[in-house]
Short mmCIF file of C-alpha atoms in Angstrom, two decimals:
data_model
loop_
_atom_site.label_atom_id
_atom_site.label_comp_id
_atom_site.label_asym_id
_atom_site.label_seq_id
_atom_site.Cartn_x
_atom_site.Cartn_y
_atom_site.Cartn_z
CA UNK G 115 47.66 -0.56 -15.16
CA UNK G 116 44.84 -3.05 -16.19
CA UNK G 117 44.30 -4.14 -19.60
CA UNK G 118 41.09 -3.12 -20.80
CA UNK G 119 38.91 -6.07 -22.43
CA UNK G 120 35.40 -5.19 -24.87
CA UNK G 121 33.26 -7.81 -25.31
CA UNK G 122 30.73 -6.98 -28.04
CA UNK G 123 27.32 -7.86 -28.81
CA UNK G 124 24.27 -7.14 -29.84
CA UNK G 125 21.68 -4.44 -28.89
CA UNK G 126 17.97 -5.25 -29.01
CA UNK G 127 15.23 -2.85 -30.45
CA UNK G 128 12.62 -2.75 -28.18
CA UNK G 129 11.59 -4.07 -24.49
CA UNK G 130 13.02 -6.84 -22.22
CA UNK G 131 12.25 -8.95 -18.86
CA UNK G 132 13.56 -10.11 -16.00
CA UNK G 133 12.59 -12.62 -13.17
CA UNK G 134 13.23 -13.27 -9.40
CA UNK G 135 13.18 -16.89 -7.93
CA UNK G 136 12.76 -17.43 -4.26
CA UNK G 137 10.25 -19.91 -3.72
CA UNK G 138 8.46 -18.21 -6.58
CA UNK G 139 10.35 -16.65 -9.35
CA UNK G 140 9.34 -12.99 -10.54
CA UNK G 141 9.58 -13.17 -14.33
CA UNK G 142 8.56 -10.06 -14.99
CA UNK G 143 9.21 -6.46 -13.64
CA UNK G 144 6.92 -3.82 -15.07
CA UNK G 145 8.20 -0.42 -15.18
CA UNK G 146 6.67 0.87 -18.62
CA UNK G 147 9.78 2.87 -20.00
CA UNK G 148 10.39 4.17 -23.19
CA UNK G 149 13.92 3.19 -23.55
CA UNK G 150 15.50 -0.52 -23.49
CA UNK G 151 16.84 -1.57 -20.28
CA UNK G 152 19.27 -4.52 -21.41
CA UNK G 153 21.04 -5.35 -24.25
CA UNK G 154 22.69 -8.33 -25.68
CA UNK G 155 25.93 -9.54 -25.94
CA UNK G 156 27.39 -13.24 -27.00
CA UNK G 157 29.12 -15.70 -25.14
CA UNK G 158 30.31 -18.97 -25.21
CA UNK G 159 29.39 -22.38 -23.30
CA UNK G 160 31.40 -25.15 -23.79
CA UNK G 161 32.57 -24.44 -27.52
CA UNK G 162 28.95 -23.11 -28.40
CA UNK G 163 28.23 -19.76 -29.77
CA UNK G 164 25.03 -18.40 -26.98
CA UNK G 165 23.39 -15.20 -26.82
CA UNK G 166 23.00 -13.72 -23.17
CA UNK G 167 20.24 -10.89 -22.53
CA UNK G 168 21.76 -8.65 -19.47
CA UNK G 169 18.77 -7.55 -17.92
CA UNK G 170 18.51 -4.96 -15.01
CA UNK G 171 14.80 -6.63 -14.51
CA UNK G 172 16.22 -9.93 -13.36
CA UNK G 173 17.74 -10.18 -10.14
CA UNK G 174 18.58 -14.43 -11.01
CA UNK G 175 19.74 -15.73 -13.98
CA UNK G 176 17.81 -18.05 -16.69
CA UNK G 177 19.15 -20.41 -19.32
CA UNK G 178 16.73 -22.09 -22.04
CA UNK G 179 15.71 -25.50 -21.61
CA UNK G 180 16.04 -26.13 -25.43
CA UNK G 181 20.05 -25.33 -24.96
CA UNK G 182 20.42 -26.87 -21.87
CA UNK G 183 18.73 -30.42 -23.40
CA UNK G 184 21.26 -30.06 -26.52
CA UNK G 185 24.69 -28.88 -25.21
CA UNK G 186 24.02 -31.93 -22.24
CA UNK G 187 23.93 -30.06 -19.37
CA UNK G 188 24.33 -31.42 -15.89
CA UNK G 189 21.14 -30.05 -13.76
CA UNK G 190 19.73 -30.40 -10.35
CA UNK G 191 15.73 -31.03 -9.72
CA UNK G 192 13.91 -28.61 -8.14
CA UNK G 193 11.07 -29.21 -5.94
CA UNK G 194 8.07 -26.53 -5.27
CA UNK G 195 9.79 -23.61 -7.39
CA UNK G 196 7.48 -21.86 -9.39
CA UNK G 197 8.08 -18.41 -12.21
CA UNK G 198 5.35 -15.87 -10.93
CA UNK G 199 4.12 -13.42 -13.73
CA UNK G 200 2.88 -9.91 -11.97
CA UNK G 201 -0.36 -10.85 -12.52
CA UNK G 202 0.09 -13.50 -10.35
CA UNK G 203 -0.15 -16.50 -13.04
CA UNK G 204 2.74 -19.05 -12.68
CA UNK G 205 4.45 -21.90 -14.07
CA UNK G 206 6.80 -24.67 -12.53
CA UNK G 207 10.42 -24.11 -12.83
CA UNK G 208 11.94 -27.86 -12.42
CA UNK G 209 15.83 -27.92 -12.92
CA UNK G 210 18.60 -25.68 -12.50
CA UNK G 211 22.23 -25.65 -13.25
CA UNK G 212 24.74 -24.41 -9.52
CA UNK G 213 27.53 -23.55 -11.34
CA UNK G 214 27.56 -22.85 -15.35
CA UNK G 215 30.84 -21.39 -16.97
CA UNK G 216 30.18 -19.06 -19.92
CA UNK G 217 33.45 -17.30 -21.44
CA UNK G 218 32.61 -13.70 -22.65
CA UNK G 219 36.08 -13.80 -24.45
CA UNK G 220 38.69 -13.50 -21.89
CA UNK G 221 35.94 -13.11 -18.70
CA UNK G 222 34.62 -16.11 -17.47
CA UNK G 223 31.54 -16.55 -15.36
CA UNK G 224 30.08 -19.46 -12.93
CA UNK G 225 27.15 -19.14 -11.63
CA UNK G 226 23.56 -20.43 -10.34
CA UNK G 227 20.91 -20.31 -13.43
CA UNK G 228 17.34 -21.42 -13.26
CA UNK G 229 16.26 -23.01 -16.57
CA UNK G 230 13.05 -22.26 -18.04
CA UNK G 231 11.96 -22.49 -21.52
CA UNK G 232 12.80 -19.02 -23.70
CA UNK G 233 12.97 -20.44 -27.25
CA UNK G 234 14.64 -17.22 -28.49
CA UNK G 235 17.22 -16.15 -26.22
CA UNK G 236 19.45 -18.25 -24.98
CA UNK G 237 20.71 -17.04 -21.53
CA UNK G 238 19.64 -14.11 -19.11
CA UNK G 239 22.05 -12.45 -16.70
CA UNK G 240 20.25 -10.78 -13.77
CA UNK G 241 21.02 -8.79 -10.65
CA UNK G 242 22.27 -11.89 -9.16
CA UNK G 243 24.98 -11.94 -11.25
CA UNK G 244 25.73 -7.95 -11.31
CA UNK G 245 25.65 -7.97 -6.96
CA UNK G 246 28.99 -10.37 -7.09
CA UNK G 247 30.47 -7.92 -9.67
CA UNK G 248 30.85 -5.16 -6.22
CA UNK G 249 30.38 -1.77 -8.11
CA UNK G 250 29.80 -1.77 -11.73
CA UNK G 251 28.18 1.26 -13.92
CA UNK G 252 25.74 1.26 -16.82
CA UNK G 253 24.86 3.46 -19.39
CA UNK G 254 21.71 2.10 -21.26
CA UNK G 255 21.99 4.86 -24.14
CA UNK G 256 25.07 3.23 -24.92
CA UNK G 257 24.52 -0.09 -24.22
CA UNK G 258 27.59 -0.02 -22.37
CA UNK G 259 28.22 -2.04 -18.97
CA UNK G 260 31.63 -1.55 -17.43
CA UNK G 261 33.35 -3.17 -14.16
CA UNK G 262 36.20 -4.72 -12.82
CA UNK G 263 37.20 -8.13 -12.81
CA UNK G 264 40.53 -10.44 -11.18
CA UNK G 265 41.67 -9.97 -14.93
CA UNK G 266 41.63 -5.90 -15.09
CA UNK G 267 38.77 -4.08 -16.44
CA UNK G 268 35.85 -5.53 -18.51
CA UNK G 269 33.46 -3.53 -21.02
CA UNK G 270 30.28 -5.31 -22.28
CA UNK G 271 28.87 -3.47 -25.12
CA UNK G 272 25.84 -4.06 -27.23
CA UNK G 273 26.91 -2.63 -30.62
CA UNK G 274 24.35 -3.87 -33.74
CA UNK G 275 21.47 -2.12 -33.81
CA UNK G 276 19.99 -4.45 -36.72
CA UNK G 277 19.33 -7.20 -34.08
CA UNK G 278 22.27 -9.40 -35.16
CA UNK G 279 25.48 -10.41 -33.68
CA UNK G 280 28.49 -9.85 -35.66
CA UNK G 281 28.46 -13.39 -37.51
CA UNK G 282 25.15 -12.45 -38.58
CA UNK G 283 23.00 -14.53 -35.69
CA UNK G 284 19.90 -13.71 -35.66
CA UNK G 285 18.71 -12.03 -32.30
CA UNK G 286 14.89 -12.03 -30.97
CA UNK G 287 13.33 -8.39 -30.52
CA UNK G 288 12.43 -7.23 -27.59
CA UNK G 289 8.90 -6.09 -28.82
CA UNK G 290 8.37 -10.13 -28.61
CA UNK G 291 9.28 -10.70 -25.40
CA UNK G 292 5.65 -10.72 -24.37
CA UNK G 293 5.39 -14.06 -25.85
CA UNK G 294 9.11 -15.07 -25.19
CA UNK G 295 7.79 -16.82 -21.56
CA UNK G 296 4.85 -18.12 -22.79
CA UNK G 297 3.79 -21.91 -21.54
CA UNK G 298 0.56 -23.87 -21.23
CA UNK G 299 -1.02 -20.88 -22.22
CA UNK G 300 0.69 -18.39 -19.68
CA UNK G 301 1.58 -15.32 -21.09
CA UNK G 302 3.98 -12.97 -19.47
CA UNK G 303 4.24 -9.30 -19.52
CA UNK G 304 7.14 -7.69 -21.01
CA UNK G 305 8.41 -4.31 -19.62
CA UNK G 306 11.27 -2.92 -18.33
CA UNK G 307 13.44 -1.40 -15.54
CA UNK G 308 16.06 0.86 -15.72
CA UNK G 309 19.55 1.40 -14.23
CA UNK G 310 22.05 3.73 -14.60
CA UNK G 311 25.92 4.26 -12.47
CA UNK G 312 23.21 6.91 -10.79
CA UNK G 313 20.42 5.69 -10.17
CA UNK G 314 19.58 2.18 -8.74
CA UNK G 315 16.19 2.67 -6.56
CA UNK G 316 13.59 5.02 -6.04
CA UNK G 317 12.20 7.04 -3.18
CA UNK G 318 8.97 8.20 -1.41
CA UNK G 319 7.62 9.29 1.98
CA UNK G 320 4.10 10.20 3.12
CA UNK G 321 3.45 12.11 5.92
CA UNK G 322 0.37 10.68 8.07
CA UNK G 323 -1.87 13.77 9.41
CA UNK G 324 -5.99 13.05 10.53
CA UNK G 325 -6.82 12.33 13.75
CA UNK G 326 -5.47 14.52 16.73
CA UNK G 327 -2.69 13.24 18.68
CA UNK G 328 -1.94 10.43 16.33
CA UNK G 329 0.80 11.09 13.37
CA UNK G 330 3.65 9.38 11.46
CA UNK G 331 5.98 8.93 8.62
CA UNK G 332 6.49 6.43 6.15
CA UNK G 333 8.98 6.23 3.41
CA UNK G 334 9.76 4.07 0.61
CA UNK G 335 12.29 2.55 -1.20
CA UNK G 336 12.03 0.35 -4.35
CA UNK G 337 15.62 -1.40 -5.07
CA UNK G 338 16.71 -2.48 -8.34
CA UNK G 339 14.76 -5.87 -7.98
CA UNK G 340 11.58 -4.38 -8.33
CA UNK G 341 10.41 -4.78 -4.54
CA UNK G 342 9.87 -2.27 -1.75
CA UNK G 343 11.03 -1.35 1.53
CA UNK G 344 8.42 -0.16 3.85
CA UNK G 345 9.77 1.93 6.93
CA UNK G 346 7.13 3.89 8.97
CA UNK G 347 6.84 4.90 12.41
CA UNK G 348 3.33 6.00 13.80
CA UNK G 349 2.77 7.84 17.54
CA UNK G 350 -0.25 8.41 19.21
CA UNK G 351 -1.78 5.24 18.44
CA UNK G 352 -4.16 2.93 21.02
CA UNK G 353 -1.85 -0.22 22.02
CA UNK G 354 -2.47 -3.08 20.14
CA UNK G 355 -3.05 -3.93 16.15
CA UNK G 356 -3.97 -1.29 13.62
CA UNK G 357 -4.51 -2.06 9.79
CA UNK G 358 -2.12 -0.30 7.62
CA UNK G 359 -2.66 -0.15 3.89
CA UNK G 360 -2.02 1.76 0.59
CA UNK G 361 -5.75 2.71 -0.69
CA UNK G 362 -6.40 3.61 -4.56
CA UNK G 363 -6.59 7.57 -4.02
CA UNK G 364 -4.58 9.90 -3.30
CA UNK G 365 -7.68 12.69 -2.55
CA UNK G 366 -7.92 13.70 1.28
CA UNK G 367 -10.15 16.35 0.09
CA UNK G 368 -12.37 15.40 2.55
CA UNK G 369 -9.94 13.55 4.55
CA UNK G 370 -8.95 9.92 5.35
CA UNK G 371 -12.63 9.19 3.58
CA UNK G 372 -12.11 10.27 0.42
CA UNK G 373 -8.78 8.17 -0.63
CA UNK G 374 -11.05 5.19 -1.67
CA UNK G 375 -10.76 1.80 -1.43
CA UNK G 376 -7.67 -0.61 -0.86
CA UNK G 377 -5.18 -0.21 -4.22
CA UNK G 378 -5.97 -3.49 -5.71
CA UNK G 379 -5.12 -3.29 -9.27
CA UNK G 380 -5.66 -7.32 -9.85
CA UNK G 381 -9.21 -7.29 -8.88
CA UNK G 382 -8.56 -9.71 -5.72
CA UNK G 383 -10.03 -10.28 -2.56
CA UNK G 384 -8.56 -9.02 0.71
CA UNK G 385 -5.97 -10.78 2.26
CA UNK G 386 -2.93 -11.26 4.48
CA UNK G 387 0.71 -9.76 3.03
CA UNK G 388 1.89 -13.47 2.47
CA UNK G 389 -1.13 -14.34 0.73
CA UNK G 390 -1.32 -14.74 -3.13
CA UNK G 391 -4.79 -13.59 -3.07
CA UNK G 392 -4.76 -9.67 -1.55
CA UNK G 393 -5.05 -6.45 -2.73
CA UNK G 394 -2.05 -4.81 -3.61
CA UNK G 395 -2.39 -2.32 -0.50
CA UNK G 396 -2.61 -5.25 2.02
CA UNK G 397 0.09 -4.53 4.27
CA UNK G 398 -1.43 -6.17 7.29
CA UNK G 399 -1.20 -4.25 10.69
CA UNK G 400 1.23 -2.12 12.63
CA UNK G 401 1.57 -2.74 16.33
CA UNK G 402 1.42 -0.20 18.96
CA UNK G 403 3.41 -0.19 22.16
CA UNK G 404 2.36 0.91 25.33
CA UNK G 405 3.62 3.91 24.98
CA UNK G 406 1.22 4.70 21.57
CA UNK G 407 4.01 4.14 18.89
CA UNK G 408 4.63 1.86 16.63
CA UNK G 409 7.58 1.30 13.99
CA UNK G 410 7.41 -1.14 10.83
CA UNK G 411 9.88 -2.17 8.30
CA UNK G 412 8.79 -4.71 5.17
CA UNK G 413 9.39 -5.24 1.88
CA UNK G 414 6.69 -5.97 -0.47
CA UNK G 415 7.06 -6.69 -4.39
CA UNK G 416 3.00 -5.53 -4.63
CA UNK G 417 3.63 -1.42 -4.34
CA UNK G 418 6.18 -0.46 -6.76
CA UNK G 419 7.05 3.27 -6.95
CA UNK G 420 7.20 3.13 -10.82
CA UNK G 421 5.68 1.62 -13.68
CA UNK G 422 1.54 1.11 -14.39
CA UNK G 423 1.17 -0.24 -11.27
CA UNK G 424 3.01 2.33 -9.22
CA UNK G 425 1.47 3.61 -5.70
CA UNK G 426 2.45 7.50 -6.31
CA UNK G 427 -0.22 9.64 -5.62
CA UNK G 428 -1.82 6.89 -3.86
CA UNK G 429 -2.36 6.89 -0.34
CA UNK G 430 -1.10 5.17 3.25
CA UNK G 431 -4.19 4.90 5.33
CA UNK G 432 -3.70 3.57 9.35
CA UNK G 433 -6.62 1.94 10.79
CA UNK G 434 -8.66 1.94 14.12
CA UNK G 435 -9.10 -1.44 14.32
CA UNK G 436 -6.89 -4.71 13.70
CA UNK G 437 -6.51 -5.70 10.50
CA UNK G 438 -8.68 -10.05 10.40
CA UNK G 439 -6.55 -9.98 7.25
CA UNK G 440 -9.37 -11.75 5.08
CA UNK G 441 -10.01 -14.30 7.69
CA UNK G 442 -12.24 -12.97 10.29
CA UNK G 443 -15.80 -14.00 8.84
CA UNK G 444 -16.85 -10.68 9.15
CA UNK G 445 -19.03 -9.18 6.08
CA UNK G 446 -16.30 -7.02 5.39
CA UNK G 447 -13.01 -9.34 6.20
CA UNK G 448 -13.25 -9.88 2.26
CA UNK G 449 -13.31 -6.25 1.21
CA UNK G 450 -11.61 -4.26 4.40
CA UNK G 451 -10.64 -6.69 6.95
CA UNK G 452 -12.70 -5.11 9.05
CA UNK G 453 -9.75 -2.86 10.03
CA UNK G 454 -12.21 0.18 11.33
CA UNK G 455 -12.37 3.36 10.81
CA UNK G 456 -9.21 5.41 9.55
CA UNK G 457 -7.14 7.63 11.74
CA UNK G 458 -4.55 9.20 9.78
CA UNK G 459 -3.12 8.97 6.31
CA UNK G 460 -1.29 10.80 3.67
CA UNK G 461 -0.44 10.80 0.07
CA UNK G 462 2.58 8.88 -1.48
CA UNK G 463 5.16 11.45 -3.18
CA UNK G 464 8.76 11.18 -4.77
CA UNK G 465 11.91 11.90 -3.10
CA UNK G 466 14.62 13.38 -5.03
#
């Protein structure tokens, strides 16, 4: 039988966030809960006390700058890596460290972390780190993380409610996490995701109904990163491009017409799916066979399916026309992409 280790921590009070570096770096995920979606617990790296935010939000890990500069670190430049905020602000990320050992007691982790400067925490696990655990479970009311390890089983719990470690380290609140990434006057938001052993993504599907002889189905699926999968297949469609968005409403009350504009919660101009200035709904075009169908699978970090931002009860519109995505010169490129007139759509709903 394994021997069963605890490692203990800390629990904050409030909200956290996470981040996501690729060529750009998500460092926030909003998801506007009511509960706290990580907790704290301490570790140690090389003979120095640290505190280490495990954060459901972050699918990399972060260290702080201030630590890194202090304990000596050894780091590796980075070249055209930025941290994006969701509202699209971003700062350069410049080092990183490709294999740091923290000892959590008798666990010890290496891994990749990205450092950044935090000020009051100093290290952030993400989903990174939780994908090379295999299967793990989490119970956020308890502040409990459990999985196994070469060693035998290991518990991280986050145990002080008062916001301080057992040798009486003070440990930033959560409600301050808003300012926590803050850097030549970028501010980033603060909210959180949550996780549980039971639930890791969510779900939707909309059923596309308008125009006769043309239909569809597209479903959803927003992992534990924050970003969604796109899967829809369309028949009855002319060959060729057709634009395919998520619009603002979810009203077909007077059908395809009345679901309103492109969902573009930023306030930005129409654009490609690559490009850092589109609406939110600017999933470019779906292409039509010969034979009138046409299949697409994407994932987008734009259209999550929780949080203020959240495309439920919004709509998938599919266009007449191909999508110029922003680039056509057309008086509408900017607004529409002169996609044309709609053919089908429907409204985005939960799955169980």
């Amino acid at each position: 039988m394994s021997s069963l280790k605890a490692v203990t921590g800390v629990t904050p009070d409030d909200y956290s966030s996470g981040g996501e570096p690729e060529k750009y770096g998500i460092m926030a995920q909003l998801y506007n809960l009511q509960k706290a979606s990580s907790f704290k617990v301490q570790g140690v790296i090389e003979g120095k006390n640290v505190i280490t935010l495990i954060d459901t939000g972050a699918t990399h890990n972060f260290i702080d700058e201030e630590l890194v500069n202090k304990q000596g670190l050894n780091t590796e430049a980075l070249s055209g890596f930025r941290l994006k905020g969701v509202d699209d602000s971003s700062i350069k990320c410049n080092r990183k460290i490709s294999n740091l050992r923290i000892m959590f007691e008798d666990y010890e982790l290496n891994d990749e972390f990205y450092v950044v400067n935090m000020k009051d925490t100093d290290v952030i696990l993400g989903f990174r780190w939780m994908k090379s655990l295999g299967e793990f479970t989490m119970n956020l009311n308890a502040m409990e993380m459990k999985f196994e390890s070469a060693g035998g089983s290991v518990v991280f719990r986050g145990i002080c409610e008062d916001g301080t470690s057992e040798s009486g380290t003070r440990v930033v609140s959560l409600k301050r996490m808003e300012s926590l990434f803050r850097h030549d006057e970028v501010e980033w938001a603060a909210e959180c995701f949550i996780m549980s052993a039971n639930v890791s993504s969510f779900k939707a599907v909309a059923v596309l109904t308008g125009s006769e002889g043309v239909c569809g189905v597209v479903n959803f699926c927003q992992d534990v990163t924050g970003s969604t999968t796109v899967n829809a297949k369309i028949s009855g469609l002319k060959p060729g491009l057709h634009g395919f968005h998520v619009h603002a409403m979810g009203d077909t009350t007077n059908g395809c017409m009345s679901t309103g504009p492109h969902f573009n919660p930023h306030g930005k101009e129409h654009g490609a799916p690559e490009d850092e200035n589109r609406h939110a709904g600017d999933l470019g075009n779906v292409t039509a066979g010969e034979d009138g169908v046409a299949e697409l699978s994407v994932t987008d970090s734009q259209i999550p399916l929780s949080g203020p931002h959240s495309i439920i009860g919004r709509a998938v519109v599919v266009h007449a026309d191909p999508d110029d995505l922003g680039k056509g010169g057309h008086e509408l490129s900017k607004s529409t992409g002169n996609a044309g007139g709609r053919l089908v759509c429907g409204v985005i709903g939960l799955q169980g």
